[in-house]
Coordinates of C-alpha atoms in Angstrom, one line a residue:
Chain A
X177 CA 2.9 -8.8 -46.3
X178 CA 0.7 -11.3 -48.1
X179 CA -2.8 -10.2 -48.9
X180 CA -6.2 -11.7 -49.7
X181 CA -7.1 -10.5 -53.2
X182 CA -10.6 -10.2 -54.6
X183 CA -11.8 -9.6 -58.1
X184 CA -13.6 -7.8 -59.5
X185 CA -13.7 -4.8 -57.2
X186 CA -17.1 -3.8 -58.5
X187 CA -19.6 -6.0 -60.4
X188 CA -22.9 -4.8 -61.9
X189 CA -25.4 -7.4 -63.0
X190 CA -29.0 -7.7 -63.9
X191 CA -31.5 -9.4 -61.7
X192 CA -31.7 -13.1 -62.4
X193 CA -28.2 -13.4 -63.7
X194 CA -25.5 -15.6 -62.3
X195 CA -22.4 -14.0 -60.8
X196 CA -19.1 -15.4 -59.6
X197 CA -17.0 -13.5 -57.1
X198 CA -13.4 -14.5 -57.0
X199 CA -10.9 -14.6 -54.1
X200 CA -7.3 -15.6 -53.8
X201 CA -6.6 -16.3 -50.2
X202 CA -3.2 -16.1 -48.6
X203 CA -1.2 -19.0 -49.9
X204 CA -0.6 -21.0 -46.8
X205 CA -4.1 -20.4 -45.3
X206 CA -6.4 -23.3 -44.8
X207 CA -9.7 -21.7 -43.7
X208 CA -11.8 -19.6 -45.9
X209 CA -14.8 -17.4 -45.4
X210 CA -17.3 -15.2 -47.2
X211 CA -19.0 -12.3 -45.5
X212 CA -21.3 -9.7 -46.9
X213 CA -22.1 -6.1 -45.8
X214 CA -25.2 -4.4 -47.1
X215 CA -24.5 -0.7 -47.4
X216 CA -24.3 0.9 -44.0
X217 CA -25.1 -2.3 -42.1
X218 CA -23.3 -4.9 -40.2
X219 CA -20.9 -7.4 -41.6
X220 CA -22.7 -10.7 -41.8
X221 CA -21.3 -14.2 -42.0
X222 CA -22.2 -16.3 -45.0
X223 CA -20.1 -19.4 -45.1
X224 CA -16.9 -21.0 -43.9
X225 CA -14.9 -23.6 -45.9
X226 CA -12.2 -26.0 -44.8
X227 CA -10.7 -29.1 -46.3
X228 CA -12.7 -28.7 -49.5
X229 CA -16.0 -28.6 -47.8
X230 CA -18.4 -26.2 -46.2
X231 CA -17.9 -26.1 -42.4
X232 CA -20.7 -23.8 -41.5
X233 CA -23.2 -21.6 -43.4
X234 CA -25.7 -19.0 -42.2
X235 CA -29.4 -18.8 -43.0
X236 CA -28.5 -16.2 -45.6
X237 CA -26.5 -18.8 -47.6
X238 CA -29.5 -20.5 -49.3
X239 CA -29.6 -22.7 -52.4
X240 CA -28.8 -19.7 -54.6
X241 CA -25.3 -19.6 -53.2
X242 CA -22.4 -21.9 -53.6
X243 CA -18.7 -21.9 -52.9
X244 CA -15.9 -23.7 -54.6
X245 CA -12.1 -24.0 -54.5
X246 CA -11.6 -25.0 -58.1
X247 CA -7.8 -25.1 -57.8
X248 CA -5.1 -24.6 -55.2
X249 CA -5.4 -20.9 -55.1
X250 CA -8.9 -19.6 -55.9
X251 CA -12.0 -19.5 -53.7
X252 CA -15.2 -18.5 -55.4
X253 CA -18.7 -17.5 -54.4
X254 CA -21.4 -18.1 -56.9
X255 CA -24.8 -16.6 -56.8
X256 CA -27.0 -18.5 -59.2
X257 CA -29.9 -16.1 -59.8
X258 CA -29.2 -12.7 -58.3
X259 CA -31.9 -10.7 -56.6
X260 CA -32.0 -6.9 -55.9
X261 CA -31.4 -7.6 -52.2
X262 CA -28.1 -9.4 -53.0
X263 CA -26.6 -5.9 -53.7
X264 CA -23.9 -5.6 -51.1
X265 CA -20.2 -5.6 -50.4
X266 CA -18.8 -9.2 -50.3
X267 CA -15.7 -9.9 -48.4
X268 CA -13.5 -13.0 -48.6
X269 CA -11.3 -13.9 -45.6
X270 CA -8.8 -16.5 -44.7
X271 CA -6.8 -17.7 -41.8
X272 CA -4.1 -20.3 -41.4
X273 CA -4.4 -21.8 -37.9
X274 CA -8.2 -21.6 -37.4
X275 CA -9.3 -19.7 -34.3
X276 CA -5.7 -19.2 -33.1
X277 CA -5.1 -16.8 -35.9
X278 CA -7.0 -13.7 -37.0
X279 CA -9.0 -13.5 -40.2
X280 CA -7.4 -11.6 -43.0
X281 CA -9.9 -9.9 -45.2
X282 CA -9.7 -8.9 -48.9
X283 CA -10.8 -5.5 -50.1
X284 CA -14.2 -6.7 -51.0
X285 CA -16.3 -6.9 -54.2
X286 CA -19.1 -4.4 -54.5
X287 CA -22.0 -6.2 -56.2
X288 CA -24.8 -4.1 -57.6
X289 CA -27.9 -5.9 -58.9
X290 CA -30.2 -3.8 -61.1
Chain B
X114 CA -25.9 -17.9 -29.7
X115 CA -23.3 -15.3 -29.2
X116 CA -24.0 -11.6 -29.8
X117 CA -22.0 -8.5 -30.0
X118 CA -23.4 -5.1 -29.1
X119 CA -22.0 -1.7 -29.9
X120 CA -24.3 0.9 -28.4
X121 CA -22.6 4.0 -30.0
X122 CA -23.6 4.3 -33.7
X123 CA -21.4 7.4 -34.1
X124 CA -18.8 9.2 -32.1
X125 CA -16.6 12.3 -32.6
X126 CA -13.3 13.2 -31.1
X127 CA -10.9 16.1 -31.5
X128 CA -7.7 15.4 -33.2
X129 CA -4.9 14.4 -30.6
X130 CA -7.5 13.6 -28.0
X131 CA -8.4 10.2 -26.6
X132 CA -11.6 8.3 -27.4
X133 CA -13.1 5.1 -26.1
X134 CA -15.5 2.9 -28.1
X135 CA -17.7 0.5 -26.2
X136 CA -18.5 -3.1 -26.9
X137 CA -20.3 -5.7 -24.9
X138 CA -20.9 -9.3 -25.9
X139 CA -22.9 -12.3 -24.7
X140 CA -21.6 -15.8 -24.6
X141 CA -21.7 -18.9 -22.4
X142 CA -18.3 -20.0 -23.5
X143 CA -15.1 -19.5 -21.5
X144 CA -12.6 -19.6 -24.3
X145 CA -12.9 -17.1 -27.2
X146 CA -11.2 -14.3 -29.0
X147 CA -12.2 -10.7 -29.3
X148 CA -11.2 -8.2 -32.0
X149 CA -11.6 -4.7 -33.2
X150 CA -11.6 -4.2 -36.9
X151 CA -11.4 -0.8 -38.7
X152 CA -13.2 -0.1 -41.9
X153 CA -12.1 3.2 -43.6
X154 CA -14.0 4.7 -46.5
X155 CA -12.1 2.3 -48.8
X156 CA -14.3 -0.4 -47.2
X157 CA -11.3 -2.7 -46.5
X158 CA -11.5 -4.6 -43.1
X159 CA -8.3 -4.0 -41.1
X160 CA -7.5 -5.8 -37.9
X161 CA -6.7 -3.3 -35.2
X162 CA -6.2 -5.4 -32.1
X163 CA -6.9 -8.8 -30.8
X164 CA -7.5 -10.2 -27.3
X165 CA -7.5 -13.8 -26.1
X166 CA -10.1 -14.4 -23.4
X167 CA -7.7 -16.5 -21.3
X168 CA -5.3 -13.6 -21.0
X169 CA -6.0 -11.1 -18.2
X170 CA -3.6 -8.5 -19.6
X171 CA -5.2 -6.0 -21.9
X172 CA -3.9 -6.0 -25.4
X173 CA -2.0 -2.9 -26.7
X174 CA -1.0 -1.9 -30.2
X175 CA 0.7 1.5 -30.3
X176 CA -2.0 4.1 -29.8
X177 CA -4.7 1.4 -29.6
X178 CA -5.5 -0.4 -26.3
X179 CA -8.4 -2.4 -25.0
X180 CA -10.1 -2.6 -21.6
X181 CA -11.2 -6.3 -21.4
X182 CA -13.5 -7.0 -18.5
X183 CA -14.3 -10.7 -18.8
X184 CA -16.8 -10.9 -16.0
X185 CA -18.7 -8.0 -17.3
X186 CA -18.4 -9.2 -20.9
X187 CA -17.1 -5.8 -22.0
X188 CA -14.4 -5.1 -24.5
X189 CA -13.8 -1.4 -25.1
X190 CA -11.2 0.2 -27.5
X191 CA -9.2 3.2 -26.5
X192 CA -7.6 5.3 -29.2
X193 CA -5.0 7.7 -27.8
X194 CA -3.7 10.8 -29.7
X195 CA -6.4 10.5 -32.3
X196 CA -5.3 11.2 -35.9
X197 CA -7.3 12.1 -39.0
X198 CA -6.5 8.7 -40.4
X199 CA -8.4 7.0 -37.6
X200 CA -11.7 8.2 -39.0
X201 CA -13.5 5.0 -39.9
X202 CA -16.1 2.5 -39.0
X203 CA -15.0 0.3 -36.1
X204 CA -16.4 -3.1 -35.6
X205 CA -16.1 -5.2 -32.4
X206 CA -16.0 -8.9 -33.1
X207 CA -16.2 -12.2 -31.3
X208 CA -14.8 -15.6 -32.2
X209 CA -15.4 -18.8 -30.4
X210 CA -12.4 -21.0 -29.7
X211 CA -14.5 -24.2 -29.7
X212 CA -13.9 -25.1 -33.3
X213 CA -10.9 -24.5 -35.4
X214 CA -12.7 -22.8 -38.2
X215 CA -15.3 -20.8 -36.2
X216 CA -16.6 -17.7 -37.7
X217 CA -16.3 -14.2 -36.5
X218 CA -19.4 -12.4 -35.3
X219 CA -19.5 -8.7 -35.8
X220 CA -21.3 -5.9 -33.9
X221 CA -23.1 -3.2 -35.9
X222 CA -20.2 -0.8 -35.8
X223 CA -19.4 2.6 -34.5
X224 CA -18.6 5.4 -36.9
X225 CA -15.7 7.5 -35.6
X226 CA -15.3 11.1 -36.8
X227 CA -12.0 12.9 -36.1
X228 CA -12.5 16.7 -35.8
X229 CA -9.4 18.8 -36.9

């Protein structure tokens, strides 16, 4: 069964550094999402992306964050200047028919900001 | 705005027994989807079961079934014949059907322990 893949599985970075989290959604999927989960807490929506533009973003997704689909397969989340509170698990998800189909999640990238 | 509430932070069940996880939600919409996701220690998010709001029949997937009460805005998950591999965090989730790319909103989760 096709999977959403995320790399790296764990990223450690220093405060103030830029990080790029990478995702390869399932190949025929059109809708892409990033979520984050601070350890032990709920899974929070960050941003949705469709047709090469952001559809919706949460208040968490401030100017420090950006998303890009640089080619036909990758979907990236960039954090420009990381803060300690950005330490979390970041999940990429995709779906093919929008709301009629479920979201398929990747295994996540654990980001640790020191 | 829609909200999802899981009032049980943790639950325990004896192996082979049945357990029910509670979920309520709040929405003014009539058309939406509800989900239960499982997150084992590996942290992966795995879809367990899905319910379309327009369907009266409760969804079932093997040992997993839901009790969907639309008027009460309740969506509980029943796990029958619990197995050690069912130990995980379970998230109830809501998705509006208004827009094609609408996000999923998660509850805070219920951690399920399986006692051998």
